[in-house]
C-alpha positions as MATLAB code, in Angstrom:
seq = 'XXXXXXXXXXXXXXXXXXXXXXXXXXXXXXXXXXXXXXXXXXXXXXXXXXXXXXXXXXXXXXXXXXXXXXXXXXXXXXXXXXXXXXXXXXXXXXXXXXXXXXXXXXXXXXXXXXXXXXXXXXXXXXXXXXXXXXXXXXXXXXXXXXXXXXXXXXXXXXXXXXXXXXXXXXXXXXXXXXXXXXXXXXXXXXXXXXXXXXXXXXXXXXXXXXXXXXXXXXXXXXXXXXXXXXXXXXXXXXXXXXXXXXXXXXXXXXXXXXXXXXXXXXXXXXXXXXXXXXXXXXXXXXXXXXXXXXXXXXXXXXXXXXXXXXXXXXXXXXXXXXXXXXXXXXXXXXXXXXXXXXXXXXXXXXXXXXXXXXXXXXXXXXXXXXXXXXXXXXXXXXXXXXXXXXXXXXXXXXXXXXXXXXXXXXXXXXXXXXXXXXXXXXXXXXXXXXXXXXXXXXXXXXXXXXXXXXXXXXXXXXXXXXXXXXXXXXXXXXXXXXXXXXXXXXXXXXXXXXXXXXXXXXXXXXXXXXXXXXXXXXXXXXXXXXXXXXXXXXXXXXXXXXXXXXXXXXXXXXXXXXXXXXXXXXXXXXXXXXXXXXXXXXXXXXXXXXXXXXXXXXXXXXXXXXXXX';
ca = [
       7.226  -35.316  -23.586;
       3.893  -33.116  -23.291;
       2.370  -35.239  -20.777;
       6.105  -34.981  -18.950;
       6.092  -31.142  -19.185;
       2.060  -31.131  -18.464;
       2.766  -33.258  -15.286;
       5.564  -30.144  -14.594;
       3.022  -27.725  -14.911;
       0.217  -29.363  -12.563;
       2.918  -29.519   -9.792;
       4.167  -26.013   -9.923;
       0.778  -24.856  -10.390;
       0.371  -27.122   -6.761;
       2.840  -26.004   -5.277;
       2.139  -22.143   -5.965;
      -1.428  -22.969   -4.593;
       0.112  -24.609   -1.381;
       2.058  -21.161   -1.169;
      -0.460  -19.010   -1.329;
      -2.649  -20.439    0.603;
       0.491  -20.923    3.569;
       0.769  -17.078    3.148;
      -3.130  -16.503    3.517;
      -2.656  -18.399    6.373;
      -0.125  -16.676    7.848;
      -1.644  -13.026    7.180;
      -4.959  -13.874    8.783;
      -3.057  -15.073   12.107;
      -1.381  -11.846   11.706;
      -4.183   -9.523   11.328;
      -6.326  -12.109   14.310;
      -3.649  -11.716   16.533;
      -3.170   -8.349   16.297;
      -6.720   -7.417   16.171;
      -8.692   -9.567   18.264;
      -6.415  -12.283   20.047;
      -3.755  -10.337   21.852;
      -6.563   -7.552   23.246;
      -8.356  -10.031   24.580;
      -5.496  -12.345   26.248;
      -6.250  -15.194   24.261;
      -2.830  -15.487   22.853;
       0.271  -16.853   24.344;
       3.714  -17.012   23.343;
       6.150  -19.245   24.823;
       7.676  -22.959   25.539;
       5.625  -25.860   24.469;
       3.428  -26.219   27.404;
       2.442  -29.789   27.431;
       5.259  -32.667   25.419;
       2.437  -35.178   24.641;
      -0.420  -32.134   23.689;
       0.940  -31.218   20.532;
       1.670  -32.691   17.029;
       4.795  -34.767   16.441;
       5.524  -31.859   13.869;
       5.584  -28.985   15.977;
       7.581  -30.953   18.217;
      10.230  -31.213   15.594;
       9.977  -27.528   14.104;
      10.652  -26.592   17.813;
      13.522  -28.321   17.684;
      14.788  -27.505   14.125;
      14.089  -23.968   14.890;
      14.558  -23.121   18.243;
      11.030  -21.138   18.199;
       8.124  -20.533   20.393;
       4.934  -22.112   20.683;
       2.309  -19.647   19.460;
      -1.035  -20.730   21.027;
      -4.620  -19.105   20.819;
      -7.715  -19.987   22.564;
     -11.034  -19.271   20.536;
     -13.543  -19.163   23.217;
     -16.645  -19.162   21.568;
     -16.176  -21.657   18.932;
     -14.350  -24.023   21.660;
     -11.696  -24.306   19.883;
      -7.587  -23.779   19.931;
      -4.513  -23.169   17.273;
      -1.301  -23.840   17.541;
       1.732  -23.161   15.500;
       5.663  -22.303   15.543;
       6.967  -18.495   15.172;
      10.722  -17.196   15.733;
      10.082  -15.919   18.947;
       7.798  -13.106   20.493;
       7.253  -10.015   18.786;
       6.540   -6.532   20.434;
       4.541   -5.657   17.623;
       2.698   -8.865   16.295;
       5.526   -9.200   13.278;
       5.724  -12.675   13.707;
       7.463  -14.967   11.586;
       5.975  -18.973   11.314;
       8.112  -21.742   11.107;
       5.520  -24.833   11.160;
       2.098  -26.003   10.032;
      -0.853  -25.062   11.289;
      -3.133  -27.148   13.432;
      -6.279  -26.821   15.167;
      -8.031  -28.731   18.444;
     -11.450  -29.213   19.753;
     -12.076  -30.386   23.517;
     -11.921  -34.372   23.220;
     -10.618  -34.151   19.866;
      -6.638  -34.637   18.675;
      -5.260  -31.881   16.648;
      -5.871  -31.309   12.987;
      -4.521  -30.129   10.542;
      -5.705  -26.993    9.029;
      -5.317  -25.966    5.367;
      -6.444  -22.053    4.576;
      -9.947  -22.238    3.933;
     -10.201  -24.216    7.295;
      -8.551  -21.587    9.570;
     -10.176  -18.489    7.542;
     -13.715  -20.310    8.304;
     -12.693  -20.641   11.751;
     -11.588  -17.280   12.380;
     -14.703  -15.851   10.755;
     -16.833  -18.163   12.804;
     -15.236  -16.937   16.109;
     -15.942  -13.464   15.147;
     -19.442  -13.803   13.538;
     -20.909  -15.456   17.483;
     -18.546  -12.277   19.259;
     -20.459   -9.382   17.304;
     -23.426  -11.917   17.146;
     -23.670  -11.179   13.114;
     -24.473  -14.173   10.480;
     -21.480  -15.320    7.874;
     -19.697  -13.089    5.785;
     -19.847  -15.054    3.062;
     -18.338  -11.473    1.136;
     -15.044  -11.602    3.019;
     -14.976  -15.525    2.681;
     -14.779  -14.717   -1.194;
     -12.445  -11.960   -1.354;
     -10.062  -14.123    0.955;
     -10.737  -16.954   -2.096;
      -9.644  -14.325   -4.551;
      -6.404  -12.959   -2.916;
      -5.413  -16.690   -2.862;
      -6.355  -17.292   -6.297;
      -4.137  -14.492   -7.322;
      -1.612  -14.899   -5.589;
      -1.401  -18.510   -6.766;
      -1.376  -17.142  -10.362;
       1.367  -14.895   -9.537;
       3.204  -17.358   -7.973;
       2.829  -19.885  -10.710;
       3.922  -17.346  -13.174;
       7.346  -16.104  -12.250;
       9.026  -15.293   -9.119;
      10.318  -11.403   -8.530;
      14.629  -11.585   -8.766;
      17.166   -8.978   -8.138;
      16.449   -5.268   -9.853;
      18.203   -4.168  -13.033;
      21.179   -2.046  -12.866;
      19.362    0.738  -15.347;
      17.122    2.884  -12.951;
      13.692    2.984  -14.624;
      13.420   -0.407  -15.295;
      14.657   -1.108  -11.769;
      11.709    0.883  -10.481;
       9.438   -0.858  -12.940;
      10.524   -4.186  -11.258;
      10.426   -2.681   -7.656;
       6.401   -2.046   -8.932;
       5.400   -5.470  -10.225;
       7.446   -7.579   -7.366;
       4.801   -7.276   -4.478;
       3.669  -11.384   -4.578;
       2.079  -11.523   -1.424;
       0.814   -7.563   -0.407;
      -0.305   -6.728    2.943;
       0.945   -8.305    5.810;
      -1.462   -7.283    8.166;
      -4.329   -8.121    5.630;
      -7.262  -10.739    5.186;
      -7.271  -10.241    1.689;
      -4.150   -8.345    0.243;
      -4.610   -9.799   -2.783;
      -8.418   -9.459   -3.284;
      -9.723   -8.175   -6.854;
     -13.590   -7.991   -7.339;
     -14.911   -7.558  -10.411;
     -12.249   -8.508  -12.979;
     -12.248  -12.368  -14.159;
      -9.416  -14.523  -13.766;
      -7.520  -13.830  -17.267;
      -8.311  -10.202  -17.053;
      -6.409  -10.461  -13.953;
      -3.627  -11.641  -15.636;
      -3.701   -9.912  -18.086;
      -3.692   -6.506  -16.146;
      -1.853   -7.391  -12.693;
       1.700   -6.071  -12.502;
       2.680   -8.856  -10.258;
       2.363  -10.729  -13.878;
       5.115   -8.788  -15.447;
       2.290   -7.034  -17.811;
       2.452   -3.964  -20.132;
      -0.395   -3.061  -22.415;
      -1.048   -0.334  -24.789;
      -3.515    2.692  -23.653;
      -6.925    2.702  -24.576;
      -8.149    6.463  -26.388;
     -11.400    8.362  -26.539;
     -11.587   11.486  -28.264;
     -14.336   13.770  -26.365;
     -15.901   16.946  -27.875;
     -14.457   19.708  -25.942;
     -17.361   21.028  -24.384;
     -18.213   17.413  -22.479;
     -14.475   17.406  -21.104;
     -14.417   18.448  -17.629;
     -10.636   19.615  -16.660;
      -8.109   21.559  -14.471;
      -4.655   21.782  -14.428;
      -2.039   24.273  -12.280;
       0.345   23.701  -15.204;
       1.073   26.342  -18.356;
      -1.190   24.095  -20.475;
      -4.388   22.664  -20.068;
      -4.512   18.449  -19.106;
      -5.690   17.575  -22.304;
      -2.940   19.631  -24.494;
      -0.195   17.452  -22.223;
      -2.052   14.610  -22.805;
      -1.969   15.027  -26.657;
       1.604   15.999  -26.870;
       2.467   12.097  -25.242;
      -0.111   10.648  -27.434;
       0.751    8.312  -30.222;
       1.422    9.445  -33.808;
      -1.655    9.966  -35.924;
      -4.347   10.642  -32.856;
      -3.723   14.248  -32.764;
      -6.329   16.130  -31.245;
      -7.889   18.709  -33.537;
     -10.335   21.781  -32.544;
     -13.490   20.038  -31.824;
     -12.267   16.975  -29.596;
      -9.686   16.233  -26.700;
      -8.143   12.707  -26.298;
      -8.606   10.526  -22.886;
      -6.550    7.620  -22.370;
      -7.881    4.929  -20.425;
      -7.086    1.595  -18.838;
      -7.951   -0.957  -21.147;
      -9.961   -3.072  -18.628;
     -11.951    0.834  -17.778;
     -12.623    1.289  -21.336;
     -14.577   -2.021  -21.888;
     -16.159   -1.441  -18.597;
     -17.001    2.086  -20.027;
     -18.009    0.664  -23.422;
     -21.245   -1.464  -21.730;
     -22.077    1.758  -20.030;
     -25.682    2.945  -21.559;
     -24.461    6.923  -21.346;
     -21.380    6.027  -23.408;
     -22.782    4.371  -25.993;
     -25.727    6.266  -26.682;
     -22.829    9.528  -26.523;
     -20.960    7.578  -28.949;
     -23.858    7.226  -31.040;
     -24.447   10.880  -31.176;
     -21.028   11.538  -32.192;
     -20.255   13.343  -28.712;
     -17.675   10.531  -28.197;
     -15.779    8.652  -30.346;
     -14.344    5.121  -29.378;
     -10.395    5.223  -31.206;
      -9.378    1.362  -29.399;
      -5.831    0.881  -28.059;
      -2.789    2.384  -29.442;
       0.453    3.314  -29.088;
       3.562    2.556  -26.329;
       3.147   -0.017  -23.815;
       2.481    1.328  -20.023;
       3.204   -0.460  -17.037;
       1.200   -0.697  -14.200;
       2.147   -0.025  -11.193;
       1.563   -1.338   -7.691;
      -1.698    0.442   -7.203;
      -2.600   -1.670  -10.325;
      -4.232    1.532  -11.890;
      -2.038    4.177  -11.977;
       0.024    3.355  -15.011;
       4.065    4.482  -16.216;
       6.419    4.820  -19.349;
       9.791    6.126  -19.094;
       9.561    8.771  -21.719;
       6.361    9.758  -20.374;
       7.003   13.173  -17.895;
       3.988   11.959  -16.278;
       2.613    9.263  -14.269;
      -1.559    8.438  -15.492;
      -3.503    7.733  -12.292;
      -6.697    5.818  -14.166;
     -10.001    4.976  -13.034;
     -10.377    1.304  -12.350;
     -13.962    0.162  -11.582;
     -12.609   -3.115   -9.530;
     -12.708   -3.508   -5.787;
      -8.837   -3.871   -5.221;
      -8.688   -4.927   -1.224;
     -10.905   -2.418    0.294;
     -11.939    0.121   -2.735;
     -13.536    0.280   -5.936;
     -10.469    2.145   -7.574;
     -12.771    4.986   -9.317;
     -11.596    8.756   -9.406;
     -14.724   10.718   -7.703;
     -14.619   14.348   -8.887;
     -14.144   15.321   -5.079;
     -10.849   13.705   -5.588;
      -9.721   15.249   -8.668;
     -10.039   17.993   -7.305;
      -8.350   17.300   -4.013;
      -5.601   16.349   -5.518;
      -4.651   19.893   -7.752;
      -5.487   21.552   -3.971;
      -2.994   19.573   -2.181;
      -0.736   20.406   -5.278;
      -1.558   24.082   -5.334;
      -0.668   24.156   -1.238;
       2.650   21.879   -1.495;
       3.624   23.967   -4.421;
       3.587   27.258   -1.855;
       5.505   24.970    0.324;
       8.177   23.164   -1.681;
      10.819   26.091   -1.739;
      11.083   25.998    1.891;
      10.938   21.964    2.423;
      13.335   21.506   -0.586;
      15.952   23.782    1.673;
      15.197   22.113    4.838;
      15.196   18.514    3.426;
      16.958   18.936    0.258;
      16.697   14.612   -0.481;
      12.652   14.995   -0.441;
      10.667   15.088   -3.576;
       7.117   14.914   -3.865;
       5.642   13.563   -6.781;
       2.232   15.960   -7.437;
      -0.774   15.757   -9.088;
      -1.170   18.605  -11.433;
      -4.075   18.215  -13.359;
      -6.584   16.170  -13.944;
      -9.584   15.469  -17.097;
     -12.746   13.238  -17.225;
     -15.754   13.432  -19.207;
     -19.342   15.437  -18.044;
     -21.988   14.512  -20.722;
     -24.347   16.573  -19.308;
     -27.411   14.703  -20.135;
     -29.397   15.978  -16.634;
     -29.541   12.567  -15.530;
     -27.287   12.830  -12.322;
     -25.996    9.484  -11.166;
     -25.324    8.460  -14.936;
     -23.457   11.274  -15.818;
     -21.853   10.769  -12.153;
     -20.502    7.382  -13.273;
     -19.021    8.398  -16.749;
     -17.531   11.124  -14.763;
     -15.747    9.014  -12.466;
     -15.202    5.973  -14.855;
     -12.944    8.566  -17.391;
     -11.120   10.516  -14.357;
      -7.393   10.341  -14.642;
      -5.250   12.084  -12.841;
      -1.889   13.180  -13.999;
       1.239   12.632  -11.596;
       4.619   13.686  -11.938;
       7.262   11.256  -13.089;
      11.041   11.142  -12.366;
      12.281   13.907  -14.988;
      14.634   16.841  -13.377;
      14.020   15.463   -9.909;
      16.281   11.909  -10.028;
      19.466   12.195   -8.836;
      22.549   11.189  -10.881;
      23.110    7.609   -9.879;
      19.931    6.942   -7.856;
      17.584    4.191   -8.547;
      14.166    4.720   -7.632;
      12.846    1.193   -5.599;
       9.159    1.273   -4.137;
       9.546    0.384   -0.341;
       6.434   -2.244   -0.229;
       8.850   -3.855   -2.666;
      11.884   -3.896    0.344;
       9.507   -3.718    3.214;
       5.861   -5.472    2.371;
       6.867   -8.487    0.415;
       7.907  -11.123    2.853;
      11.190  -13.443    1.493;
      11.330  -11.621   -1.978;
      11.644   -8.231   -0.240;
      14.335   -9.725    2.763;
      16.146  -10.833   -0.183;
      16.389   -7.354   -1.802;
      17.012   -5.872    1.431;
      19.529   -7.891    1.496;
      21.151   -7.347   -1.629;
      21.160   -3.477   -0.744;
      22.833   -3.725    2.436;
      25.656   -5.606    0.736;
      26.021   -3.133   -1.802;
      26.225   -0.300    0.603;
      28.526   -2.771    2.793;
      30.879   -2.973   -0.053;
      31.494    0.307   -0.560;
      31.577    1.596    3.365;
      33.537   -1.080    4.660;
      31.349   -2.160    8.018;
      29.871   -5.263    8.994;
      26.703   -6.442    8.145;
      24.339   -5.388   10.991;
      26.412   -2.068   10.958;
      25.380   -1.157    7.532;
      21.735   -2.472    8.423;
      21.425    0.310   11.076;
      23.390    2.730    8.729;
      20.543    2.183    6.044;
      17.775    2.122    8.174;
      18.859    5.645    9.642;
      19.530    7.420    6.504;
      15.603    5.980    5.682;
      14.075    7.135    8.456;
      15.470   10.519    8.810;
      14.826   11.468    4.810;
      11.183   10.128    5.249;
      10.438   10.773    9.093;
      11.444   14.667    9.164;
       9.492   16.251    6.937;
       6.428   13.837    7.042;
       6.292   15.163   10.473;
       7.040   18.853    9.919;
       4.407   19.033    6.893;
       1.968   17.667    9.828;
       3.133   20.133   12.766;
       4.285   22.984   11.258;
       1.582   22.795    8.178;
      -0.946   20.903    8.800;
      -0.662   18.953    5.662;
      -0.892   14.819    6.838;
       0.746   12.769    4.505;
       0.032    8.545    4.216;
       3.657    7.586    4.032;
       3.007    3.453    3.622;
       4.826    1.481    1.946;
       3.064    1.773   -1.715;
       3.127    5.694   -1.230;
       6.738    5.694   -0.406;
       9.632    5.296   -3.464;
      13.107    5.136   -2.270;
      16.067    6.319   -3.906;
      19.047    4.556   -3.850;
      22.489    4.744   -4.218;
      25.620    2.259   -3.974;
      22.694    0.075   -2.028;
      22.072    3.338    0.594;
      19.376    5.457    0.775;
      19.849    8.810   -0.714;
      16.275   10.256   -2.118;
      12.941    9.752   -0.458;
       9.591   10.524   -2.775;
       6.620   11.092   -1.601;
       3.216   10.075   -3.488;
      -0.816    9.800   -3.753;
      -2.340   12.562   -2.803;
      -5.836   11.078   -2.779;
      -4.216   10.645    0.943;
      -3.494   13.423    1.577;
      -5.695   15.250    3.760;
      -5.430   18.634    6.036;
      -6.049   19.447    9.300;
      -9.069   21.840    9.468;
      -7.470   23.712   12.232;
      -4.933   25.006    9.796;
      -7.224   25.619    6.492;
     -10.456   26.937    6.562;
     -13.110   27.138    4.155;
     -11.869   30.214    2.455;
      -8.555   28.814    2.221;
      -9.939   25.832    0.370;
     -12.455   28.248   -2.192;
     -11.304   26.948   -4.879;
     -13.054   23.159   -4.675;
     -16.464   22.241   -4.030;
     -18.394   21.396   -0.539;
     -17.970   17.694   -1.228;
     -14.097   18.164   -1.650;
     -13.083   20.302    1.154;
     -15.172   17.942    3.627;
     -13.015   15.079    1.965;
      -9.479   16.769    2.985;
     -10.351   17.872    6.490;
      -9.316   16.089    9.348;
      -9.260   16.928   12.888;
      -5.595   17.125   14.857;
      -5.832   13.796   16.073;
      -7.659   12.146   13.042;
      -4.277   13.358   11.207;
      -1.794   11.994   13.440;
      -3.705    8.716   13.927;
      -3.408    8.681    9.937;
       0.276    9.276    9.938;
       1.786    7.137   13.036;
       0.001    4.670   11.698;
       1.200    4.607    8.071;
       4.860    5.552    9.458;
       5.712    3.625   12.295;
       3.386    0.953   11.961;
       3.021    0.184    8.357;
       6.456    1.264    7.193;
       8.770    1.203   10.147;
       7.551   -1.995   11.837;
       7.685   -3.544    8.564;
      11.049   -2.503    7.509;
      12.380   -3.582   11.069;
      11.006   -6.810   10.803;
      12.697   -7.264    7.311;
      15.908   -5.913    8.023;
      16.058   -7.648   11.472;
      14.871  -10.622   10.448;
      15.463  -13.235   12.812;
      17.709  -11.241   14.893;
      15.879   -9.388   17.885;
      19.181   -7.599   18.989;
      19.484   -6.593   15.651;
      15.929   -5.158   15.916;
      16.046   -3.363   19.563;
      18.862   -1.760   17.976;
      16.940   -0.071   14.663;
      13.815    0.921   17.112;
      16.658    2.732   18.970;
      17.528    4.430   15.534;
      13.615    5.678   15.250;
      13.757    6.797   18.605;
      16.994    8.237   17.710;
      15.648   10.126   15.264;
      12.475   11.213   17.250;
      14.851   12.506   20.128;
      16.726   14.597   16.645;
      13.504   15.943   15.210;
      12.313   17.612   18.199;
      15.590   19.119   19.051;
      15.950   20.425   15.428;
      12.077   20.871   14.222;
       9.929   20.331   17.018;
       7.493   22.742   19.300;
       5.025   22.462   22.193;
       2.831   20.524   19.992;
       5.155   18.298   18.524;
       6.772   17.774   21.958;
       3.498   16.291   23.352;
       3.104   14.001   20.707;
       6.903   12.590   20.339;
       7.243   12.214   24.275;
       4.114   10.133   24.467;
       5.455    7.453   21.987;
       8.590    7.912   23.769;
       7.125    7.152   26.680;
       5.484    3.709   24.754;
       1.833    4.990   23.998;
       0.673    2.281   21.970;
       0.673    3.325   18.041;
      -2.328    3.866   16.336;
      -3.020    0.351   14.069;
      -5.708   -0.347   11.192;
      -8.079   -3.190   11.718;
      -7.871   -4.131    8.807;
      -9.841   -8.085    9.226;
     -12.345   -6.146   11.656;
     -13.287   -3.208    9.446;
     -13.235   -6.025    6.143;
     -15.441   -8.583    8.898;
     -18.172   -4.993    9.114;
     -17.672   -4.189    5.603;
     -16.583   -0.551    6.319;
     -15.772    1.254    3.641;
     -11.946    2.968    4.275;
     -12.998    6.129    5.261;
     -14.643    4.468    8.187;
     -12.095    2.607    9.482;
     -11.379    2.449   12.974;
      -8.010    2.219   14.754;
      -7.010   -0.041   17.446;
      -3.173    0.519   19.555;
      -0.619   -1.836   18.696;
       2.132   -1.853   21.357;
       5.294    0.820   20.867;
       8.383   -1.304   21.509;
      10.246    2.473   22.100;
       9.140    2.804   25.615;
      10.711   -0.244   26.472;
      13.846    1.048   25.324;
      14.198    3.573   27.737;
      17.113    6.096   27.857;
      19.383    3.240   27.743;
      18.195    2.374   24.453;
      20.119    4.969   22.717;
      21.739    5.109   19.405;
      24.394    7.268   17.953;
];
């Protein structure tokens, strides 16, 4: 019986690794294509263009399918890839339908697993920019595979609870595969392989918090609240670590506080008594998405940690120049809120109020730099007094950026909202999708034109509140991306933070709508389309008719000169703005470096005729 159920368990741990690795697959092609392939003309979509020069498999997924042959020349390396999507895709949303193979002039075709086709990929790009191996992004492309094997092997995200929170909480720990347009979605440097699941939401995981208690003059704070961060902290803190007069308490994640623990500045503070180490206590939290920021239901507020692991792109720290540019971009939507709540009365935005870390002072500047930003947490608002009767909270990356397991909650929500409106299927599809994308769409783009304020609406910033399976609330999060256009705020506007801070939330005009039609029409709409339309390209002409719909709405009802400019060009089809993501991992730019290449606009094609009402 134990070698029976240990036999189970080596083939579902197989299978989850054959998974992952088809999804790596499939999310490298995605960002190559995108990126490099289509640019350059060395991808083709279409008919099988030979019967005898392709493998007996294809031949039969063609058939089975009713696809297209997806075909890609890699001129440098001499080699080509073929596979079977759905069909053509405007916007490089493709969906694959059969293995992957590979050929070499005089060779047959092979079959490639994901290490093969991630090594070939990197090859072709290391002899284009003429740069040796990166053997880093080789790794971190291991690792997101490795996870999401893990995840895979451990449980499989189902349909949401019926009680809101703990919906939400599901919505948070569902995302399997991440990024679609991604080498690495997955990718978590610096954390071993149980730490990983012990802390990854995708595992279902809840831990307790982890406490320090600080002596008040080495706690470095600022909150726009009534009370002080460290006096809201306290009040949520467990029974029997009250703070007294000498020292404030800082949670921490658990995986920070070991992390802080080694640090030589810690320990020799906790030595001197300026720190005191009190372990883990208390309620479980939940982490979130982000994998840092952590929740609890009777908790008022969210805790945005410090997390020193390279998640994707970042090290996951909390710099001081982002504490504080958070509580600015509070301080300036709270001036704004009374007049967005009466223009767009289903918005909420969830702010950052305060924030507390640790200065030790000791003179020695980078040290006390890293206990600074290993102990910075952030405090963001939670759901109480802003939740709607009846609405579930859902994060969209759960819907939109999760490949099957988010089609099949899509799914599940349209035939809820079916149900109780009476229309077909595709009827309620474009019903849902245009409730979505006016409730986020308006005021991301009046905060930009009228305020200058640019918003990252992707899909992990974005929580979606629904009702009878429709959309009915739209919440709006991290302000780490938030940044402002320095048009609009000068320095004296922006007094109240440091140098390092204000230079961190300015961005020029265009710098701020690259930012946002990026994260809203290519990493949120694009991605929603693609789900909601899946396999059905009427179906999806007909919801990019909704978003230019809606564009044609907002200008009539919102818009100016400036806004008019902007919303005729991707009328007109002006390519969007797209990350590069596998270039900018390939040259190891850090994020704030990242470059943008255009990804075609499928709205121009539309014309006039494509209309919606």
């Amino acid at each position: 019986m134990h070698i029976h159920n240990l036999a189970g368990a080596t083939d579902s741990e197989s299978l989850a690794l054959q998974e992952a690795g088809r999804r790596s697959m499939e999310t490298l092609l995605n960002c190559y294509c995108r990126e490099v392939a289509g640019p350059e003309g060395q991808l083709s979509v279409g008919p099988l263009f030979g019967q005898n020069d392709s493998p007996a498999s294809v031949r039969l997924a063609l058939q089975r399918s009713g696809g297209r042959i997806m075909h890609i020349r890699l001129p440098l390396t001499d080699e080509r890839l073929l596979t079977v999507v759905d069909g053509a895709s405007a916007t490089g949303n493709y969906r694959y339908q059969s293995p992957f193979y590979c050929k070499s002039t005089g060779k047959p075709w092979g079959l490639l697993d994901w290490q093969a086709l991630a090594g070939l990929l990197l090859r072709e790009l290391s002899l284009k920019y003429e740069l040796p191996a990166n053997g880093e992004l080789m790794q971190q492309i291991h690792d997101s595979v490795a996870v999401t094997s893990a995840v895979l092997s451990a449980s499989r995200p189902g349909r949401f609870s019926r009680e809101p929170l703990q919906a939400f909480i599901e919505s948070e720990q569902s995302l399997v595969f991440g990024h679609p347009f991604h080498p690495a979605p997955k990718s978590r440097q610096g954390i071993s392989h149980e730490e990983m699941q012990r802390y990854s939401p995708e595992m279902g995981t809840r831990f307790a918090l982890h406490f320090f208690a600080v002596r008040r003059e080495y706690v470095l704070q600022q909150s726009v609240l009534a009370e002080p961060c460290d006096r809201i902290v306290a009040a949520q803190a467990p029974a029997g670590l009250a703070a007294d007069e000498a020292f404030s308490l800082i949670p921490t994640h658990p995986w920070q506080a070991r992390h802080l623990l080694g640090h030589p500045s810690v320990a020799a503070a906790i030595r001197g008594g300026r720190i005191r180490d009190l372990g883990q206590h208390g309620e479980h939290y939940y982490p979130t998405s982000s994998i840092r920021t952590l929740f609890h239901p009777q908790n008022p507020y969210f805790y945005k940690c410090s997390l020193n692991v390279r998640i994707t792109n970042c090290v996951r720290k909390n710099a001081v120049y982002e504490l504080e540019g958070a509580l600015q971009v509070t301080r300036i939507m709270r001036s704004l809120m009374p007049q967005l709540q009466q223009q767009f009365p289903s918005l909420r935005v969830m702010e950052e109020p305060g924030f507390i870390s640790v200065d030790l002072k000791t003179g020695e500047m980078q040290a006390d730099k890293e206990v600074t930003e290993g102990f910075g947490m952030i405090l963001r608002r939670g759901f109480d007094d802003v939740l709607l009767p009846g609405v579930t909270p859902l994060l969209a990356g759960a819907l939109f950026g999760n490949h099957i397991y988010g089609e099949a909650r899509i799914r599940e929500l349209l035939a809820a909202m079916g149900q109780h409106g009476g229309l077909p299927l595709e009827e309620t599809a474009e019903q849902w999708f245009s409730h979505y994308v006016a409730e986020l769409m308006y005021p991301v783009l009046y905060c930009y034109f009228a305020h200058g304020v640019i918003f990252e609406p992707h899909l992990q910033n974005v929580v979606i509140g629904v009702a009878d399976g429709g959309p009915r609330q739209v919440f709006l999060r991290d302000f780490e991306g938030v940044k402002l256009v320095q048009e609009r705020y000068s320095e004296k506007q922006l007094e109240a933070v440091s140098p390092r801070a204000r230079e961190a939330l300015w961005y020029s005009n265009e710098q701020g709508w690259k930012r946002i039609a990026y994260c809203l029409f290519v990493n949120n709409f694009c991605e929603a389309i693609s789900q909601i339309g899946a396999g059905k390209p009427a179906l999806q002409n007909r919801l990019w008719a909704v978003v230019r719909h809606h564009l044609h709405a907002y200008q009539s009802h919102y818009g100016d000169d400036v806004s008019a400019r902007r919303i005729n060009a991707l009328l007109s089809g002006e390519p969007f703005p797209g990350k590069a993501n596998l270039i900018n991992r390939f040259f190891k730019r850090p994020d704030r470096a990242s470059g943008y290449l255009p990804v075609n606009n499928p709205l121009g094609a539309l014309g006039e005729d494509g209309t919606w009402s």
